Coordinates of N, CA, C and O in Angstrom, one line a residue:
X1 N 16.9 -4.2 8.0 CA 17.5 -3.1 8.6 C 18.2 -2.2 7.6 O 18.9 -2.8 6.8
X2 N 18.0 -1.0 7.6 CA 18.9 0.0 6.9 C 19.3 1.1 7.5 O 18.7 1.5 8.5
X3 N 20.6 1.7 6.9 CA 21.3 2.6 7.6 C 20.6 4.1 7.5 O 20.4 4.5 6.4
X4 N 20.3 4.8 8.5 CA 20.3 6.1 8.2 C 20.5 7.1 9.5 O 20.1 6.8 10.6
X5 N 21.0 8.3 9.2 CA 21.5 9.1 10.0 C 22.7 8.9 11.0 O 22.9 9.5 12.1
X6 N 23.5 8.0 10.2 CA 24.8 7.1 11.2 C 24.3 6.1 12.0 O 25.2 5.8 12.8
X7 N 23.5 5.5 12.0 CA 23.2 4.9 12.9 C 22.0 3.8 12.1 O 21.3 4.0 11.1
X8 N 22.1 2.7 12.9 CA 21.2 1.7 12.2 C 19.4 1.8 12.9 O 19.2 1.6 14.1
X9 N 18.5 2.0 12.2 CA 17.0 1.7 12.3 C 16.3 0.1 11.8 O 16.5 -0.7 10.9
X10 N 15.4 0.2 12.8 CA 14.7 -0.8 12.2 C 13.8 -0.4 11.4 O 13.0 0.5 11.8
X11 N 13.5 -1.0 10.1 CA 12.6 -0.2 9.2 C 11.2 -1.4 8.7 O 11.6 -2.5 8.3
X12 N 10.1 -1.2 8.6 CA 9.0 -1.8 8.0 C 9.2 -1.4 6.5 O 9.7 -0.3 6.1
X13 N 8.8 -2.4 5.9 CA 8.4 -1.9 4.3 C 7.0 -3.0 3.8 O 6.9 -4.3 4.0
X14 N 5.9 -2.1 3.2 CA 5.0 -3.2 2.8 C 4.7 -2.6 1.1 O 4.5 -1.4 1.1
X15 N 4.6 -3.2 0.1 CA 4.4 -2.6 -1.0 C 3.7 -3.8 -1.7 O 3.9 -5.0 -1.7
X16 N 2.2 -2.8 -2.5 CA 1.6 -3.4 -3.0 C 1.3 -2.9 -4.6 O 1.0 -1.7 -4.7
X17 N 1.3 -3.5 -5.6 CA 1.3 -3.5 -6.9 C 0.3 -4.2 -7.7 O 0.0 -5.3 -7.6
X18 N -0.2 -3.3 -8.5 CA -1.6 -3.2 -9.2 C -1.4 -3.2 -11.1 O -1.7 -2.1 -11.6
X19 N -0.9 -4.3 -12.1 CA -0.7 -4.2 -13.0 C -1.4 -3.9 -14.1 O -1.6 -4.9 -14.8
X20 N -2.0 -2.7 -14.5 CA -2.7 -2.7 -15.6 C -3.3 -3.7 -16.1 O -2.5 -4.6 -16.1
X21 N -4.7 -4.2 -16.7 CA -5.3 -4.9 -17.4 C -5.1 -5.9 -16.7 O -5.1 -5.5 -15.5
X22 N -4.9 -7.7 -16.9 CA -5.8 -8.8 -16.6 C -4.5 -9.7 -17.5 O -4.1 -9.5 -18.6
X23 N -4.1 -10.5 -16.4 CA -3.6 -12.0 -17.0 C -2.1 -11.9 -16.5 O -1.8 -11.1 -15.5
X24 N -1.2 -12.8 -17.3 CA 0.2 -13.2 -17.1 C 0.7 -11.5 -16.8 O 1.4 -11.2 -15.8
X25 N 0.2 -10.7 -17.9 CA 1.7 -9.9 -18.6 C 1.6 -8.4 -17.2 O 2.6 -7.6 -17.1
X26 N 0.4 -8.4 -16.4 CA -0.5 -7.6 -15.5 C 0.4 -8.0 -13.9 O 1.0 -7.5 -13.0
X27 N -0.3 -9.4 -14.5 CA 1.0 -10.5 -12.7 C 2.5 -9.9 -12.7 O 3.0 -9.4 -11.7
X28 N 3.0 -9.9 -13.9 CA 4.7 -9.7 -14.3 C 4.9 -8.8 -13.6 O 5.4 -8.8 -12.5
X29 N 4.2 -7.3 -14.7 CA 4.4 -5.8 -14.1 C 4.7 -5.3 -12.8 O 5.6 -4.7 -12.3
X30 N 3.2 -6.2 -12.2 CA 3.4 -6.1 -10.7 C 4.0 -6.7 -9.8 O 4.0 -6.3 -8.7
X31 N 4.6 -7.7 -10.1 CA 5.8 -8.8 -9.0 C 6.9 -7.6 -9.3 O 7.3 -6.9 -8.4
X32 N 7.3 -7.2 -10.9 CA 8.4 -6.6 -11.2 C 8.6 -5.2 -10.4 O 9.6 -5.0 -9.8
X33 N 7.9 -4.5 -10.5 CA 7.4 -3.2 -9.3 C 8.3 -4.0 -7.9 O 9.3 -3.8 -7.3
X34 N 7.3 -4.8 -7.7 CA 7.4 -4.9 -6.1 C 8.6 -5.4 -5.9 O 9.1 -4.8 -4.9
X35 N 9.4 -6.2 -6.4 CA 10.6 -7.0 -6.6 C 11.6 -6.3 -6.5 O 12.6 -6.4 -5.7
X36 N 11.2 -5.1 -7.5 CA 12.9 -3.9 -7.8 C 12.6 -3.1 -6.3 O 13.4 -3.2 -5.4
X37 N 11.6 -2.5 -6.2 CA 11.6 -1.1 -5.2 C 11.8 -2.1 -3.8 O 12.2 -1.4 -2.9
X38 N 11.7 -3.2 -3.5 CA 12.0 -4.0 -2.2 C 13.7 -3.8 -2.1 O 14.3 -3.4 -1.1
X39 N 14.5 -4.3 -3.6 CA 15.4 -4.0 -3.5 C 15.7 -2.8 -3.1 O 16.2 -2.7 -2.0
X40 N 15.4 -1.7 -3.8 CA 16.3 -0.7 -4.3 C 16.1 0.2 -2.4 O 16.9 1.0 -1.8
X41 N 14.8 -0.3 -1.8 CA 14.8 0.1 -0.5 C 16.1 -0.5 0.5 O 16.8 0.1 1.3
X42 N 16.0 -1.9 0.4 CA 17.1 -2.7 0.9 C 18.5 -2.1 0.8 O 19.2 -1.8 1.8
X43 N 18.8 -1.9 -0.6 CA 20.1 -0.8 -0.9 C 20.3 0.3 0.0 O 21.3 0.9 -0.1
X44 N 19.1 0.7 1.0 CA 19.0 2.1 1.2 C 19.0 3.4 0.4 O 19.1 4.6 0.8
X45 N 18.6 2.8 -1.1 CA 17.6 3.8 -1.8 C 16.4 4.7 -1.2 O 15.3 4.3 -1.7
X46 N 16.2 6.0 -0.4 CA 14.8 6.6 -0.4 C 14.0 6.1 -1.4 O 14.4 5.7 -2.5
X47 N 12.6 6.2 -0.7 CA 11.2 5.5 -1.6 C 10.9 6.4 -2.9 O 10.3 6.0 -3.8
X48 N 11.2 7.5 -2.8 CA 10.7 8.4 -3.6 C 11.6 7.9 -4.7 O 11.2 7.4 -5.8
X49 N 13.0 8.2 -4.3 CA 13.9 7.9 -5.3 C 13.7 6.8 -6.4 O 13.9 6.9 -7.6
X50 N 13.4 5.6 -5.3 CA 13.0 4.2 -6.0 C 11.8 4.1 -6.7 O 11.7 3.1 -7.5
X51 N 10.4 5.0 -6.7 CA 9.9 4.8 -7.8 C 9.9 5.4 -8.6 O 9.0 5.3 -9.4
X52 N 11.0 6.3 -9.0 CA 11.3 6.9 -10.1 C 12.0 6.0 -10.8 O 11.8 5.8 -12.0
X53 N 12.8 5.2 -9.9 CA 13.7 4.4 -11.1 C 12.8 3.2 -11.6 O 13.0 2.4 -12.5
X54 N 11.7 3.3 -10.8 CA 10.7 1.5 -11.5 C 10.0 2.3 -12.4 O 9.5 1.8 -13.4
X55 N 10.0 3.4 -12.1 CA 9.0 4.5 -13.5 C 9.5 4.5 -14.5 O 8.8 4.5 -15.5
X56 N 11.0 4.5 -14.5 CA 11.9 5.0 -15.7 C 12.1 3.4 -16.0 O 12.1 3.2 -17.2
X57 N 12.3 2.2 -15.1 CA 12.3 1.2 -15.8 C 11.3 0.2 -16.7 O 11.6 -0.7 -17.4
X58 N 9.8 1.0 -16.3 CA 8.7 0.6 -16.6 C 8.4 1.2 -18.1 O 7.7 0.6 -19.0
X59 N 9.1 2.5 -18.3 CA 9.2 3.4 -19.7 C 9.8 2.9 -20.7 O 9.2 3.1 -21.7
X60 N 11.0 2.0 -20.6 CA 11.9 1.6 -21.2 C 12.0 0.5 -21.3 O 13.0 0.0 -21.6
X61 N 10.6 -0.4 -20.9 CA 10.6 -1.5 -20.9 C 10.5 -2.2 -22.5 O 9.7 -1.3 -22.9
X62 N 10.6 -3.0 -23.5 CA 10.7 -3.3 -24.9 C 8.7 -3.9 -25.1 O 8.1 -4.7 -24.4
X63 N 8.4 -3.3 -26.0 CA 7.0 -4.2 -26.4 C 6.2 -3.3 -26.4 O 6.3 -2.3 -27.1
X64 N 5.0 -3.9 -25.3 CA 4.2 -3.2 -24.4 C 4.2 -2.0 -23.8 O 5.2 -1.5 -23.4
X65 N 2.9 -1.2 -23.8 CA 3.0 -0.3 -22.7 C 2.9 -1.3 -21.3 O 2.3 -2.4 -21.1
X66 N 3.3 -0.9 -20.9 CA 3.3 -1.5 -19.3 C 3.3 -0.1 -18.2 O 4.1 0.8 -18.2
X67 N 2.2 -0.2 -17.2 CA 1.7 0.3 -16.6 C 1.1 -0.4 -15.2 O 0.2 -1.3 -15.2
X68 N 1.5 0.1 -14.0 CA 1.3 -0.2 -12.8 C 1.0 0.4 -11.8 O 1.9 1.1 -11.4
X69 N 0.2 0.5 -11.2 CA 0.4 1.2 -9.6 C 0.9 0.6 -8.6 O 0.9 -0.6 -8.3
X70 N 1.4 1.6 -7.9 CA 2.6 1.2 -7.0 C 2.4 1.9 -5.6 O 2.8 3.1 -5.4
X71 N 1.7 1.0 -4.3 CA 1.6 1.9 -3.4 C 2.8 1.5 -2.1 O 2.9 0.3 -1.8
X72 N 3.5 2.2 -1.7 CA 4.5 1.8 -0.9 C 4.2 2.3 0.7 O 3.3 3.1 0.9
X73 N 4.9 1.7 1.8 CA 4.3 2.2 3.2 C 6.0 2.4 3.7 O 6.6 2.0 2.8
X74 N 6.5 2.7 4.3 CA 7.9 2.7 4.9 C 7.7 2.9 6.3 O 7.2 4.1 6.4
X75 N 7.8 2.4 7.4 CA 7.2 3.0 8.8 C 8.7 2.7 9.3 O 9.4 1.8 8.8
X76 N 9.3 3.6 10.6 CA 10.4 3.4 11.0 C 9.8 3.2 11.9 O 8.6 3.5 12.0
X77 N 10.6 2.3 13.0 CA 9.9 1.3 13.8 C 10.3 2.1 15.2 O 9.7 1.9 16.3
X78 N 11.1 2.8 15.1 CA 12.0 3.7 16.3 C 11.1 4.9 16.5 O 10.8 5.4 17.7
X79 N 10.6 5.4 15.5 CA 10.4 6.9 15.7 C 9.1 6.5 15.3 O 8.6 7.5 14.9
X80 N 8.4 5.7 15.1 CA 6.7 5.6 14.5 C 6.0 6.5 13.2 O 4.8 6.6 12.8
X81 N 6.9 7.1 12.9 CA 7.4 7.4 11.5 C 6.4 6.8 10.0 O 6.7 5.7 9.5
X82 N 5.5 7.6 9.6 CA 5.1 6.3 8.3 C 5.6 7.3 7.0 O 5.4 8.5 7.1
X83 N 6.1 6.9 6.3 CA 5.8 7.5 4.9 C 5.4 6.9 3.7 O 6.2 6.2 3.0
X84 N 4.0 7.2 3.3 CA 3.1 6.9 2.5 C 3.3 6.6 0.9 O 2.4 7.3 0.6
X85 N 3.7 6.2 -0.1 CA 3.9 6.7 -1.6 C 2.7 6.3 -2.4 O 2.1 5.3 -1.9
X86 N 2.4 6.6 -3.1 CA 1.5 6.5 -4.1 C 1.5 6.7 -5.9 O 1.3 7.8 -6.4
X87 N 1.7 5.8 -6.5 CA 1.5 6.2 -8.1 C 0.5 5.4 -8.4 O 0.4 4.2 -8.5
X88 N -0.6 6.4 -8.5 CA -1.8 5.6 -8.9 C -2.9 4.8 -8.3 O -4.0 4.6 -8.7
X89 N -2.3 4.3 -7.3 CA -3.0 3.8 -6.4 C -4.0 4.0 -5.3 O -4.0 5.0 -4.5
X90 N -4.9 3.1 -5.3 CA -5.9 2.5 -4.6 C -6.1 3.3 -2.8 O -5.1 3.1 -2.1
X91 N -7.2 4.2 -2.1 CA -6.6 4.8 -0.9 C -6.2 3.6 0.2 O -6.7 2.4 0.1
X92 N -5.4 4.1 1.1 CA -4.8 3.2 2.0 C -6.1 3.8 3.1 O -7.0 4.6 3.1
X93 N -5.7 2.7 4.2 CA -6.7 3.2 5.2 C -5.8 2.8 6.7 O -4.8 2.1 6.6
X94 N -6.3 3.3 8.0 CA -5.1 3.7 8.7 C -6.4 3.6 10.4 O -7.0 4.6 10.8
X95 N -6.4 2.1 11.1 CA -7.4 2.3 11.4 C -6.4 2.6 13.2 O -5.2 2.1 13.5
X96 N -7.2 3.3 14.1 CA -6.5 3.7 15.3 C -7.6 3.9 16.1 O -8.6 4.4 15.7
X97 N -7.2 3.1 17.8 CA -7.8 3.0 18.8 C -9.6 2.8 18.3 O -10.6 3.2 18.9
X98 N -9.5 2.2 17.0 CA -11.1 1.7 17.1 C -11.7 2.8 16.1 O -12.9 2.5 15.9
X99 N -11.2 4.0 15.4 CA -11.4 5.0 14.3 C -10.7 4.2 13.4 O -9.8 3.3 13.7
X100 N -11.3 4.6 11.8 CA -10.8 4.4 10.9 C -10.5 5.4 9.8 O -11.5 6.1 9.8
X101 N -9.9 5.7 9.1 CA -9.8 6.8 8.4 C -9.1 6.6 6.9 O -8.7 5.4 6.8
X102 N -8.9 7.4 5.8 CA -9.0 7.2 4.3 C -7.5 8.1 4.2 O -7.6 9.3 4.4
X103 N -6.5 7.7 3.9 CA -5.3 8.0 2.8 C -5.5 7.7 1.5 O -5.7 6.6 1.0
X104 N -5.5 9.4 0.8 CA -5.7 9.4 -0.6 C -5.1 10.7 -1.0 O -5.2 11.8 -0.7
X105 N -4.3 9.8 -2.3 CA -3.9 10.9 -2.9 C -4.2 10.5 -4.6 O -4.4 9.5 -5.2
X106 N -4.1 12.2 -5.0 CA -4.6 11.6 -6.6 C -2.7 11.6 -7.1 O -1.8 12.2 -6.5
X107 N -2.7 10.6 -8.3 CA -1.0 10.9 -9.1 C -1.8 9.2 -9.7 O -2.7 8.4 -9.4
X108 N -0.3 9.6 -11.0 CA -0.5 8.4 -12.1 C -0.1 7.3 -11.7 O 0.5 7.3 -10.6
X109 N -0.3 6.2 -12.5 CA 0.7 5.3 -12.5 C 1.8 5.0 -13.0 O 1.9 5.3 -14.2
X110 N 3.0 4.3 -12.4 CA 4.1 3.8 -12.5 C 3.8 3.3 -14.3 O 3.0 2.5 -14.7
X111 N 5.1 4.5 -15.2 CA 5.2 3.8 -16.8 C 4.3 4.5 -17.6 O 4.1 4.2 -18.8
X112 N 3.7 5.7 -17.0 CA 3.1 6.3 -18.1 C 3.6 7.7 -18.4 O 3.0 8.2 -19.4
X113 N 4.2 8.1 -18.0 CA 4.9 9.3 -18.1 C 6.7 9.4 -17.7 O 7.2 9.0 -16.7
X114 N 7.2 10.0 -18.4 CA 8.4 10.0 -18.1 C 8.7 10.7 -16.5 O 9.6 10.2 -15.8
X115 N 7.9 11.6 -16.2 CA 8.6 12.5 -14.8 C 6.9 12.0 -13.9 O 6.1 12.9 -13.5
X116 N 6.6 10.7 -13.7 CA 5.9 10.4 -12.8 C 6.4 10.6 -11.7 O 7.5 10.0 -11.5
X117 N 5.6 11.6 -10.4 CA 6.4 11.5 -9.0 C 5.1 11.4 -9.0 O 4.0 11.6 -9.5
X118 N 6.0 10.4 -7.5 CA 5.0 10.0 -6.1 C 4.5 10.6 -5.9 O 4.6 11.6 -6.7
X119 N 3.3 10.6 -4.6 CA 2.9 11.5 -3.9 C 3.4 10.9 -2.6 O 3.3 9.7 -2.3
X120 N 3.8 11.8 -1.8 CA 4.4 11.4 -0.1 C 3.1 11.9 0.7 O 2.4 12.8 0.2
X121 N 2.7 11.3 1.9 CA 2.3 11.8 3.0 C 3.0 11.0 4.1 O 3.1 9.8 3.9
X122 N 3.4 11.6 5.1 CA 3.8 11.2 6.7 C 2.8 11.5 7.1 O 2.0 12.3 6.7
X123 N 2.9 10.6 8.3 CA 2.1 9.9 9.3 C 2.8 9.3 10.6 O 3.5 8.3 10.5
X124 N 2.6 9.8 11.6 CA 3.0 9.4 13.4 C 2.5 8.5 13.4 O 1.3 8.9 13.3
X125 N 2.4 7.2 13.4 CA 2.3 5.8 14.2 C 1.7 5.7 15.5 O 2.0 6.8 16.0
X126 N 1.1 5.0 16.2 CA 1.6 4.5 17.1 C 1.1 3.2 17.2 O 0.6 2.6 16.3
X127 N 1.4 2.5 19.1 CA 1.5 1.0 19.4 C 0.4 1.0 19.2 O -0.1 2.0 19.6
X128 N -0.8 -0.2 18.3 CA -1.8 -0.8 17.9 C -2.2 0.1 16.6 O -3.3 -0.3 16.2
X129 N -1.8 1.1 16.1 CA -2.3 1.4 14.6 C -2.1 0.2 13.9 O -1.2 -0.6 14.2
X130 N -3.0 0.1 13.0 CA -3.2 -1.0 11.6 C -3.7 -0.2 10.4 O -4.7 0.5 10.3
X131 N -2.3 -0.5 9.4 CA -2.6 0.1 8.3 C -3.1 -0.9 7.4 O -2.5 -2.0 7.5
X132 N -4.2 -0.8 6.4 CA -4.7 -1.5 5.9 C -4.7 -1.0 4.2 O -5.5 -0.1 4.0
X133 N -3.7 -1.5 3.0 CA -3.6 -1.5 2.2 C -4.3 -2.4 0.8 O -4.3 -3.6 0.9
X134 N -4.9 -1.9 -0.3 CA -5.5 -2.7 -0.7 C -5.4 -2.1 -2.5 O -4.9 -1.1 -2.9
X135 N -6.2 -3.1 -3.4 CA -5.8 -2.8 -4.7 C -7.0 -2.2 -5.6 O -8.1 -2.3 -5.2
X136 N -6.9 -1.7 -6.7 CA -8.1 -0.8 -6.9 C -9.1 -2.2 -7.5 O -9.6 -1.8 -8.6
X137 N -9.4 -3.5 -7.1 CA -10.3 -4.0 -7.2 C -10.8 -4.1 -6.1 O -11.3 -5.2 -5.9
X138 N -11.0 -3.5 -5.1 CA -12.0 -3.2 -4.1 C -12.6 -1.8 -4.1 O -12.1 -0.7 -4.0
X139 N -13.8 -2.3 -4.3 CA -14.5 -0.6 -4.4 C -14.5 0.2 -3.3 O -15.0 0.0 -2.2
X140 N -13.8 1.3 -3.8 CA -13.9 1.8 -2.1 C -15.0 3.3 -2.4 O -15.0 4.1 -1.5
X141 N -15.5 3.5 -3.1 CA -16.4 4.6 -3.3 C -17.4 4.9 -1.8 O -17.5 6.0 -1.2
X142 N -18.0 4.0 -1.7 CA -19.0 3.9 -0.4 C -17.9 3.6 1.2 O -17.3 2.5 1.4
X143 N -17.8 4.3 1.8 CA -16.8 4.2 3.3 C -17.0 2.5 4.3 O -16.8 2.4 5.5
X144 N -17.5 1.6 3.4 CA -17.8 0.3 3.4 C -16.4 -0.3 4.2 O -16.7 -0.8 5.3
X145 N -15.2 -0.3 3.9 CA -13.9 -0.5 4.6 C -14.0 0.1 5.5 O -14.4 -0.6 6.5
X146 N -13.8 1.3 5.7 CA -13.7 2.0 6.8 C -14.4 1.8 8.1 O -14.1 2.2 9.2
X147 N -15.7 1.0 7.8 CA -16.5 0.6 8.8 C -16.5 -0.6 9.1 O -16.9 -0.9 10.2
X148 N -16.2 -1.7 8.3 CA -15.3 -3.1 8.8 C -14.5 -2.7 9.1 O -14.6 -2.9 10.3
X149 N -13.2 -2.0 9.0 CA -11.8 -1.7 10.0 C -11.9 -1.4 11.3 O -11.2 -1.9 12.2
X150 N -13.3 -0.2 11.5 CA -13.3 0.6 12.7 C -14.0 -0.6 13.4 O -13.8 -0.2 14.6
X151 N -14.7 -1.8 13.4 CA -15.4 -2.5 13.6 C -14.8 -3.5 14.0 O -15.4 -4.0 14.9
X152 N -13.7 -4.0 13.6 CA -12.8 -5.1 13.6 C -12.3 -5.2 15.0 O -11.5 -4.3 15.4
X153 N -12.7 -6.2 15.9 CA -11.8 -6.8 16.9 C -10.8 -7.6 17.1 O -10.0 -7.7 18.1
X154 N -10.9 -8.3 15.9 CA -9.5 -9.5 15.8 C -8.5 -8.8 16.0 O -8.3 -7.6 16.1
X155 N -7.3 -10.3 16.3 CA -6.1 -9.6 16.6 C -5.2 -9.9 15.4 O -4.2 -9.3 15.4
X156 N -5.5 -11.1 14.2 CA -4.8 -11.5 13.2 C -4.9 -10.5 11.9 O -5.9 -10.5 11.3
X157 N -3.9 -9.7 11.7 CA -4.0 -9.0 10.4 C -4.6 -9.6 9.3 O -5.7 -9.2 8.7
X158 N -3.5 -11.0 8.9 CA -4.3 -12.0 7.9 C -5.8 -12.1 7.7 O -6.3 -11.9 6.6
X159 N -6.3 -12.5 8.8 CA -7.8 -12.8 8.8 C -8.7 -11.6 8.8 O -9.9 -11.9 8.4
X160 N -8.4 -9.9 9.1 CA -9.1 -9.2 8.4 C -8.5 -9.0 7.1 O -9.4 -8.6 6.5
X161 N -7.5 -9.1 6.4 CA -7.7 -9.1 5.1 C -8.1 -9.6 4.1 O -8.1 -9.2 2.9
X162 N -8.5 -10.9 5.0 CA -9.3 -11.8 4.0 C -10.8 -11.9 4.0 O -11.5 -12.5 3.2
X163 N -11.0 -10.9 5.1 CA -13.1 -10.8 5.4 C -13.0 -9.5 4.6 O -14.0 -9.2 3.8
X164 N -12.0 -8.7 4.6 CA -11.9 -7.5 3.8 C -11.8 -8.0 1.9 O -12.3 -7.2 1.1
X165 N -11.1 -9.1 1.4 CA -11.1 -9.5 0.1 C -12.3 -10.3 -0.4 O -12.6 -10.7 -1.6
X166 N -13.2 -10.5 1.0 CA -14.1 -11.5 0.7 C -15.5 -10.5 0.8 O -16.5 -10.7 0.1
X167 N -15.3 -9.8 1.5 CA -16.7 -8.7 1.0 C -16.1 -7.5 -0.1 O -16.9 -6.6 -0.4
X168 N -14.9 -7.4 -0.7 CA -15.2 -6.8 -2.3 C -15.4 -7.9 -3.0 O -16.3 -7.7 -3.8
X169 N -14.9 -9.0 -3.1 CA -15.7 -9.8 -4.1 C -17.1 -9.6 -4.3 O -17.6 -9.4 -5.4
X170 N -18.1 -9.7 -3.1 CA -19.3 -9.7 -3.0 C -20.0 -8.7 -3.0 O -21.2 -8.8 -2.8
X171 N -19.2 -7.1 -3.3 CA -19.4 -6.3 -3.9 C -19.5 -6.0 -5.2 O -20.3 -5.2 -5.7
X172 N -18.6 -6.6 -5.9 CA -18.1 -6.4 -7.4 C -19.4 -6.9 -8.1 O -20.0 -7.9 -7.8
X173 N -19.8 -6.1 -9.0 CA -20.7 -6.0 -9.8 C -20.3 -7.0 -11.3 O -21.0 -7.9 -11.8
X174 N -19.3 -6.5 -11.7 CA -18.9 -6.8 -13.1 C -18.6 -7.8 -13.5 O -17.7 -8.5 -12.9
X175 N -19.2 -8.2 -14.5 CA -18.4 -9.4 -15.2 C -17.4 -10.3 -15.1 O -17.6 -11.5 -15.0
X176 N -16.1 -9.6 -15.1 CA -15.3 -9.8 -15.1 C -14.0 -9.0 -13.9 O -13.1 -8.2 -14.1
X177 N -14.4 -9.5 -12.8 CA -14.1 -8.7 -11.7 C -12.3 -8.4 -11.6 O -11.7 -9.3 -12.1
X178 N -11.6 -7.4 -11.2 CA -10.7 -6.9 -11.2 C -10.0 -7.9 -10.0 O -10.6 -8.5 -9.2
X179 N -8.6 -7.9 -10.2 CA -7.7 -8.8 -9.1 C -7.9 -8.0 -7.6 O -7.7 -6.9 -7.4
X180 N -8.3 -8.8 -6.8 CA -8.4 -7.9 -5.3 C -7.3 -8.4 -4.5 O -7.3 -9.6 -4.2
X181 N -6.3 -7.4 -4.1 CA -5.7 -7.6 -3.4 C -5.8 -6.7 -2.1 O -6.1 -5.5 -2.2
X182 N -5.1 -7.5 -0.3 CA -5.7 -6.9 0.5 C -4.1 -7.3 1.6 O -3.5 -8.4 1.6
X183 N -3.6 -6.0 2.3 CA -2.3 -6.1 2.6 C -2.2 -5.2 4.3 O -2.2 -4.0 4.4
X184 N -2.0 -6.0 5.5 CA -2.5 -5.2 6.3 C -0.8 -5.2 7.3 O 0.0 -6.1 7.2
X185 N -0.6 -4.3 8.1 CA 0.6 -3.9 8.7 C 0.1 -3.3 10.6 O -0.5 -2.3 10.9
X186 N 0.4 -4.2 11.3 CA -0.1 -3.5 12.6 C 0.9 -2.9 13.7 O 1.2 -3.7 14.6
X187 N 1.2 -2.0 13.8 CA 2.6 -1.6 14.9 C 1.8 -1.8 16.4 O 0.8 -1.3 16.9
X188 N 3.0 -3.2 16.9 CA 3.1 -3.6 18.1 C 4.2 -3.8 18.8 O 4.9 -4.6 18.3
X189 N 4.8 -3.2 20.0 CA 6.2 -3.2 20.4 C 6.4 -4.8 20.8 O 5.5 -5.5 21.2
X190 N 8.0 -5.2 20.6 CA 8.5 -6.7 20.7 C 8.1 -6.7 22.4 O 8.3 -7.7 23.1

């Protein structure tokens, strides 16, 4: 829960992190992303604000370039409220009453530039939207998601994100296939 407007909200947060390149130092970047901005939301940090500071912490980091994408969701649970962030990242997809549809925005990623901003989009909610987030090792070029989403009858978020991680693998062409990650969020009143 965090405070805003005098008054206490119930707030969702889901954030998913995409670390440059392959191995240990890629895993780091991206736990580290997701780790600080969980905090700095908890604080009652605005999102926007908070990835400026993982941007600026990612700049100043000692060694390495280190570079990440950072996609954030914030939904207020009161007002059905979504707001979207994006550095760099992978489109979100946002499936309703059986439609599915594509959130995309172009911006860099998190650590490569000193004055990286987000990109924000809002979005109205409502009871049974499912937001379905994912990492740029799923090809999304062909509307291939969007029609598993729109398609999807289950009621376990888990279990499509795993028919959704399990048909990009079986997509992936390359050698050496990119980390697929798959992150889904469904607003249902208690």
């Amino acid at each position: 829960q965090g405070a805003g407007n005098g008054h206490l909200r119930r707030v969702l947060r889901l954030a998913l992190s995409d670390g440059m390149g392959t191995g240990a130092s890629a895993a780091l970047d991206s736990a580290m992303l997701c780790n600080l901005v969980g905090r700095l939301l908890e604080a009652g940090i605005p999102c926007g604000s908070a990835l400026r500071l993982v941007n600026s912490a990612l700049m100043v980091k000692g060694g390495r370039e280190s570079l990440a994408t950072l996609d954030t969701t914030v939904v207020d649970c009161y007002t059905g409220t979504a707001l979207f962030y994006k550095a760099g990242a992978a489109p979100t997809f946002l499936r309703r009453q059986g439609r599915a549809m594509r959130l995309e925005a172009t911006s860099l990623p998190a650590g490569i530039l000193d004055c990286v901003e987000p990109v924000e989009r809002r979005f109205d909610l409502r009871e049974g939207d499912l937001i379905l987030m994912v990492s740029d090792g799923v090809p999304t070029e062909e509307p291939w998601v969007e029609e598993q989403l729109a398609a999807w009858e289950g009621e376990d978020p888990a279990e499509l994100c795993r028919r959704i991680a399990e048909a990009a693998r079986l997509r992936c062409r390359e050698l050496k296939p990119d980390d697929i990650t798959v992150a889904a969020l469904r607003l249902e009143k208690d």
